[in-house]
Short mmCIF file of C-alpha atoms in Angstrom, two decimals:
data_model
loop_
_atom_site.label_atom_id
_atom_site.label_comp_id
_atom_site.label_asym_id
_atom_site.label_seq_id
_atom_site.Cartn_x
_atom_site.Cartn_y
_atom_site.Cartn_z
CA UNK A 775 0.00 0.00 0.00
CA UNK A 776 0.92 3.68 -0.15
CA UNK A 777 2.68 5.78 2.48
CA UNK A 778 1.36 8.96 4.11
CA UNK A 779 3.12 11.87 5.81
CA UNK A 780 1.53 14.90 7.42
CA UNK A 781 2.54 17.83 9.60
CA UNK A 782 0.72 20.37 11.75
CA UNK A 783 2.64 23.17 13.49
CA UNK A 784 1.93 26.33 15.45
CA UNK A 785 4.70 28.23 13.67
CA UNK A 786 5.89 28.09 10.04
CA UNK A 787 8.02 24.95 9.98
CA UNK A 788 9.86 23.02 7.30
CA UNK A 789 9.41 19.29 6.94
CA UNK A 790 12.87 18.60 5.46
CA UNK A 791 13.98 16.19 8.19
CA UNK A 792 10.89 13.98 8.09
CA UNK A 793 10.66 14.13 4.31
CA UNK A 794 14.31 13.06 3.96
CA UNK A 795 13.45 9.75 5.62
CA UNK A 796 10.05 9.50 3.98
CA UNK A 797 11.28 9.79 0.38
CA UNK A 798 13.46 6.69 0.82
CA UNK A 799 10.28 4.63 1.15
CA UNK A 800 9.50 5.42 -2.47
CA UNK A 801 11.68 2.82 -4.14
CA UNK A 802 14.49 2.65 -1.56
CA UNK A 803 13.54 1.14 1.79
CA UNK A 804 9.99 0.56 0.53
CA UNK A 805 8.38 -0.81 -2.66
CA UNK A 806 6.32 2.29 -3.45
CA UNK A 807 7.67 3.29 -6.86
CA UNK A 808 4.61 4.74 -8.60
CA UNK A 809 4.85 8.44 -7.85
CA UNK A 810 4.81 10.86 -4.98
CA UNK A 811 3.61 14.32 -4.07
CA UNK A 812 3.73 16.92 -1.32
CA UNK A 813 1.56 19.95 -0.53
CA UNK A 814 2.16 22.99 1.68
CA UNK A 815 -0.13 25.58 3.20
CA UNK A 816 1.93 28.70 3.76
CA UNK A 817 1.31 32.42 4.28
CA UNK A 818 -2.35 32.06 3.37
CA UNK A 819 -1.54 30.23 0.13
CA UNK A 820 -1.10 26.70 -1.17
CA UNK A 821 1.44 24.97 -3.40
CA UNK A 822 2.26 21.40 -4.25
CA UNK A 823 4.77 19.28 -6.10
CA UNK A 824 3.87 15.96 -7.74
CA UNK A 825 5.94 13.48 -9.71
CA UNK A 826 4.87 10.09 -11.16
CA UNK A 827 8.40 8.70 -10.69
CA UNK A 828 9.94 7.05 -7.59
CA UNK A 829 10.69 9.62 -4.90
CA UNK A 830 14.06 8.08 -3.99
CA UNK A 831 15.37 9.01 -7.47
CA UNK A 832 13.37 12.19 -8.02
CA UNK A 833 15.25 15.48 -8.48
CA UNK A 834 12.08 17.25 -7.34
CA UNK A 835 12.09 15.26 -4.09
CA UNK A 836 15.72 16.19 -3.51
CA UNK A 837 14.74 19.82 -4.02
CA UNK A 838 12.21 19.55 -1.18
CA UNK A 839 14.85 18.16 1.19
CA UNK A 840 17.17 21.07 0.40
CA UNK A 841 14.55 23.83 0.18
CA UNK A 842 13.13 24.60 3.67
CA UNK A 843 9.56 25.58 2.78
CA UNK A 844 7.97 26.91 5.97
CA UNK A 845 4.33 25.94 6.47
CA UNK A 846 1.75 25.28 9.17
CA UNK A 847 0.32 22.22 7.39
CA UNK A 848 1.96 19.77 4.99
CA UNK A 849 0.68 16.57 3.37
CA UNK A 850 2.78 14.08 1.43
CA UNK A 851 2.04 10.74 -0.27
CA UNK A 852 4.10 7.98 -1.87
CA UNK A 853 2.13 5.78 -4.21
CA UNK A 854 2.06 2.05 -4.84
CA UNK A 855 -0.42 1.75 -7.68
CA UNK A 856 -3.32 -0.66 -7.25
CA UNK A 857 -6.10 1.11 -9.14
CA UNK A 858 -5.27 3.33 -12.11
CA UNK A 859 -2.13 3.53 -14.21
CA UNK A 860 1.05 5.31 -13.19
CA UNK A 861 0.66 8.88 -14.42
CA UNK A 862 0.58 12.42 -13.10
CA UNK A 863 -3.23 12.60 -13.00
CA UNK A 864 -3.27 9.66 -10.56
CA UNK A 865 -0.56 11.05 -8.29
CA UNK A 866 -1.56 12.27 -4.82
CA UNK A 867 -2.26 14.61 -3.17
CA UNK A 868 -5.45 15.70 -4.93
CA UNK A 869 -6.97 19.14 -4.51
CA UNK A 870 -10.37 20.78 -4.94
CA UNK A 871 -11.85 24.15 -3.98
CA UNK A 872 -14.68 24.36 -1.46
CA UNK A 873 -15.95 27.44 0.41
CA UNK A 874 -13.12 29.50 -1.05
CA UNK A 875 -10.48 27.17 0.41
CA UNK A 876 -8.10 24.71 -1.19
CA UNK A 877 -8.78 21.22 0.18
CA UNK A 878 -5.90 18.76 -0.08
CA UNK A 879 -6.35 14.98 0.21
CA UNK A 880 -4.18 11.86 0.23
CA UNK A 881 -5.34 8.26 0.73
CA UNK A 882 -3.60 5.04 1.65
CA UNK A 883 -5.48 1.82 0.94
CA UNK A 884 -7.73 0.17 -1.58
CA UNK A 885 -11.53 0.30 -1.78
CA UNK A 886 -14.03 -2.17 -3.15
CA UNK A 887 -17.15 -1.18 -5.11
CA UNK A 888 -15.93 2.42 -5.10
CA UNK A 889 -17.55 3.05 -8.50
CA UNK A 890 -20.92 2.86 -6.72
CA UNK A 891 -20.21 6.04 -4.78
CA UNK A 892 -22.39 8.65 -6.54
CA UNK A 893 -20.64 11.72 -7.94
CA UNK A 894 -22.23 15.15 -8.19
CA UNK A 895 -20.43 18.49 -7.90
CA UNK A 896 -16.86 17.12 -8.15
CA UNK A 897 -15.50 14.73 -10.80
CA UNK A 898 -12.18 12.86 -10.95
CA UNK A 899 -9.47 13.84 -13.39
CA UNK A 900 -7.68 10.49 -13.09
CA UNK A 901 -9.03 6.96 -12.72
CA UNK A 902 -8.21 5.93 -9.14
CA UNK A 903 -10.49 4.82 -6.34
CA UNK A 904 -8.76 7.41 -4.15
CA UNK A 905 -9.71 10.45 -6.22
CA UNK A 906 -13.22 9.12 -6.79
CA UNK A 907 -13.68 8.77 -3.03
CA UNK A 908 -12.33 12.30 -2.49
CA UNK A 909 -14.83 13.77 -4.95
CA UNK A 910 -17.67 11.88 -3.26
CA UNK A 911 -16.57 12.85 0.24
CA UNK A 912 -16.11 16.55 -0.49
CA UNK A 913 -19.43 16.79 -2.34
CA UNK A 914 -21.19 15.11 0.60
CA UNK A 915 -19.79 17.76 2.93
CA UNK A 916 -20.74 20.53 0.54
CA UNK A 917 -24.30 19.23 0.23
CA UNK A 918 -24.73 19.12 4.02
CA UNK A 919 -23.08 22.48 4.76
CA UNK A 920 -23.65 25.46 2.48
CA UNK A 921 -20.64 27.35 3.85
CA UNK A 922 -17.63 26.81 6.06
CA UNK A 923 -18.02 27.16 9.83
CA UNK A 924 -16.31 30.22 11.24
CA UNK A 925 -13.94 30.31 14.18
CA UNK A 926 -15.62 31.97 17.16
CA UNK A 927 -13.88 34.86 18.87
CA UNK A 928 -14.20 33.34 22.31
CA UNK A 929 -11.68 30.61 23.04
CA UNK A 930 -14.24 28.70 25.10
CA UNK A 931 -16.38 28.18 22.00
CA UNK A 932 -13.62 28.28 19.40
CA UNK A 933 -14.59 25.05 17.68
CA UNK A 934 -18.30 24.74 18.56
CA UNK A 935 -19.36 25.63 15.02
CA UNK A 936 -17.13 22.93 13.58
CA UNK A 937 -18.34 19.91 15.55
CA UNK A 938 -21.22 19.04 13.21
CA UNK A 939 -18.87 19.22 10.21
CA UNK A 940 -16.29 17.02 11.93
CA UNK A 941 -18.93 14.48 12.95
CA UNK A 942 -20.14 14.33 9.36
CA UNK A 943 -16.58 13.88 8.09
CA UNK A 944 -16.04 11.03 10.53
CA UNK A 945 -19.27 9.36 9.40
CA UNK A 946 -18.21 9.60 5.75
CA UNK A 947 -14.80 8.14 6.58
CA UNK A 948 -16.49 5.25 8.36
CA UNK A 949 -18.57 4.59 5.24
CA UNK A 950 -15.40 4.42 3.16
CA UNK A 951 -13.64 2.20 5.72
CA UNK A 952 -16.49 -0.29 5.28
CA UNK A 953 -15.44 -0.57 1.63
CA UNK A 954 -11.84 -1.55 2.34
CA UNK A 955 -8.75 0.20 3.66
CA UNK A 956 -9.10 3.96 4.04
CA UNK A 957 -6.31 5.84 5.78
CA UNK A 958 -6.71 9.56 5.16
CA UNK A 959 -4.92 12.88 5.34
CA UNK A 960 -7.11 15.90 4.57
CA UNK A 961 -6.58 19.63 5.06
CA UNK A 962 -8.30 22.93 4.32
CA UNK A 963 -5.52 25.33 5.31
CA UNK A 964 -6.83 25.77 8.85
CA UNK A 965 -7.17 22.18 10.08
CA UNK A 966 -5.42 18.90 9.31
CA UNK A 967 -7.60 15.79 9.52
CA UNK A 968 -6.12 12.32 9.98
CA UNK A 969 -8.32 9.23 9.81
CA UNK A 970 -7.04 5.72 10.54
CA UNK A 971 -8.41 2.57 8.98
CA UNK A 972 -5.40 0.32 9.59
CA UNK A 973 -2.14 2.26 10.03
CA UNK A 974 -1.29 5.80 11.13
CA UNK A 975 1.04 6.99 13.87
CA UNK A 976 1.85 10.44 15.22
CA UNK A 977 4.30 12.27 17.42
CA UNK A 978 4.18 15.78 18.90
CA UNK A 979 7.44 17.57 19.55
CA UNK A 980 7.57 20.44 22.03
CA UNK A 981 9.92 21.83 24.65
CA UNK A 982 12.15 20.45 25.98
CA UNK A 983 13.25 19.36 22.52
CA UNK A 984 15.68 16.51 21.98
CA UNK A 985 17.37 14.63 19.15
CA UNK A 986 15.68 12.38 16.61
CA UNK A 987 17.21 9.71 14.37
CA UNK A 988 15.61 8.66 11.09
CA UNK A 989 14.82 4.99 10.48
CA UNK A 990 15.15 5.13 6.68
CA UNK A 991 18.22 7.36 6.30
CA UNK A 992 21.40 8.10 8.21
CA UNK A 993 20.40 11.45 9.63
CA UNK A 994 20.03 12.78 13.18
CA UNK A 995 18.86 16.24 14.20
CA UNK A 996 18.83 18.03 17.53
CA UNK A 997 15.56 19.97 17.43
CA UNK A 998 16.67 22.14 20.35
CA UNK A 999 19.05 23.87 17.92
CA UNK A 1000 16.27 24.76 15.47
CA UNK A 1001 13.26 25.64 17.65
CA UNK A 1002 12.01 28.02 20.32
CA UNK A 1003 10.44 26.96 23.63
CA UNK A 1004 6.98 27.86 22.28
CA UNK A 1005 7.13 25.69 19.15
CA UNK A 1006 4.75 22.73 18.77
CA UNK A 1007 5.17 20.46 15.75
CA UNK A 1008 3.25 17.24 15.16
CA UNK A 1009 4.12 14.69 12.49
CA UNK A 1010 1.84 11.92 11.26
CA UNK A 1011 2.99 8.96 9.16
CA UNK A 1012 1.89 5.51 8.07
CA UNK A 1013 4.80 4.08 10.04
CA UNK A 1014 7.07 5.93 12.52
CA UNK A 1015 9.88 7.78 10.78
CA UNK A 1016 12.33 7.81 13.69
CA UNK A 1017 13.79 4.97 15.72
CA UNK A 1018 14.45 6.73 19.02
CA UNK A 1019 11.11 8.43 19.72
CA UNK A 1020 7.80 7.20 21.15
CA UNK A 1021 5.18 7.45 18.42
CA UNK A 1022 1.47 7.00 19.17
CA UNK A 1023 -0.50 4.66 16.90
CA UNK A 1024 -4.03 5.66 16.00
CA UNK A 1025 -6.91 3.23 16.48
CA UNK A 1026 -9.00 1.90 13.57
CA UNK A 1027 -11.97 4.21 13.05
CA UNK A 1028 -10.29 7.16 14.79
CA UNK A 1029 -10.41 10.69 13.35
CA UNK A 1030 -8.09 13.35 14.79
CA UNK A 1031 -8.49 17.06 14.07
CA UNK A 1032 -5.24 19.04 14.29
CA UNK A 1033 -4.65 22.79 14.49
CA UNK A 1034 -1.34 24.49 15.21
CA UNK A 1035 0.28 21.20 16.18
CA UNK A 1036 -2.37 20.22 18.72
CA UNK A 1037 -5.24 17.73 18.65
CA UNK A 1038 -8.39 19.83 19.04
CA UNK A 1039 -10.95 17.07 18.51
CA UNK A 1040 -11.09 13.29 18.40
CA UNK A 1041 -13.82 11.00 17.05
CA UNK A 1042 -13.77 7.22 17.23
CA UNK A 1043 -15.79 4.29 15.92
CA UNK A 1044 -19.28 3.74 17.35
CA UNK A 1045 -18.04 0.93 19.57
CA UNK A 1046 -16.02 3.54 21.52
CA UNK A 1047 -16.79 6.97 22.90
CA UNK A 1048 -16.28 10.04 20.74
CA UNK A 1049 -15.99 13.75 21.23
CA UNK A 1050 -13.67 16.69 21.58
CA UNK A 1051 -10.44 17.07 23.49
#
């Protein structure tokens, strides 16, 4: 299956260290040779890079490791093709506009009977189950909510207007999980959403910062030399990227909502409790 990488931070942060290890899984330490992509939300804007070639040999991927793009949210994907040919149109992450925002999506897994998901406002450009599911999911949100919730001025009710949207998103993810494997990274520039069907793990780094050693490349960094005491940076990946840190594995059916490096809401499968944190 594919590999996912995400980041949420409270200050503009580059993802060079994590991406350096991650790109080796695209044809080096992993079998995922069918393309890769990465997206950044920065300074109120969005940009992405996609390449249908293995990331371990990609000049564009090497550019990302050497070019410290500072962002609050980043999403990356390495593809192992199961549905759809290897081409740029089938390379994640996929993007669509909704409510005046750029929504970015990457999926790990394979779905059955995905063609039965009805399409309306959004249509795929490529021919993957992943993009089809994205178009269905985003349209379902759009049909339920005519506009984006706004952040309240009072901290005590900061996310109250978002709960219904997040509950709906979790329900849609559960529907897709019933069709196969559906591990998800989704962002709208304000929030990063991570949904686990089988495999996702995360780590939050904050003061006091220490050193981290990559599992897929010979590289160690002392974050204390590159951060301030107020920095909070969370990284999410299919499998832990470092070998000397304690990553937390998500549970099947769990949706986490991230903002500024923190988990602001958590929803779980019906067999468990759900709600905000």
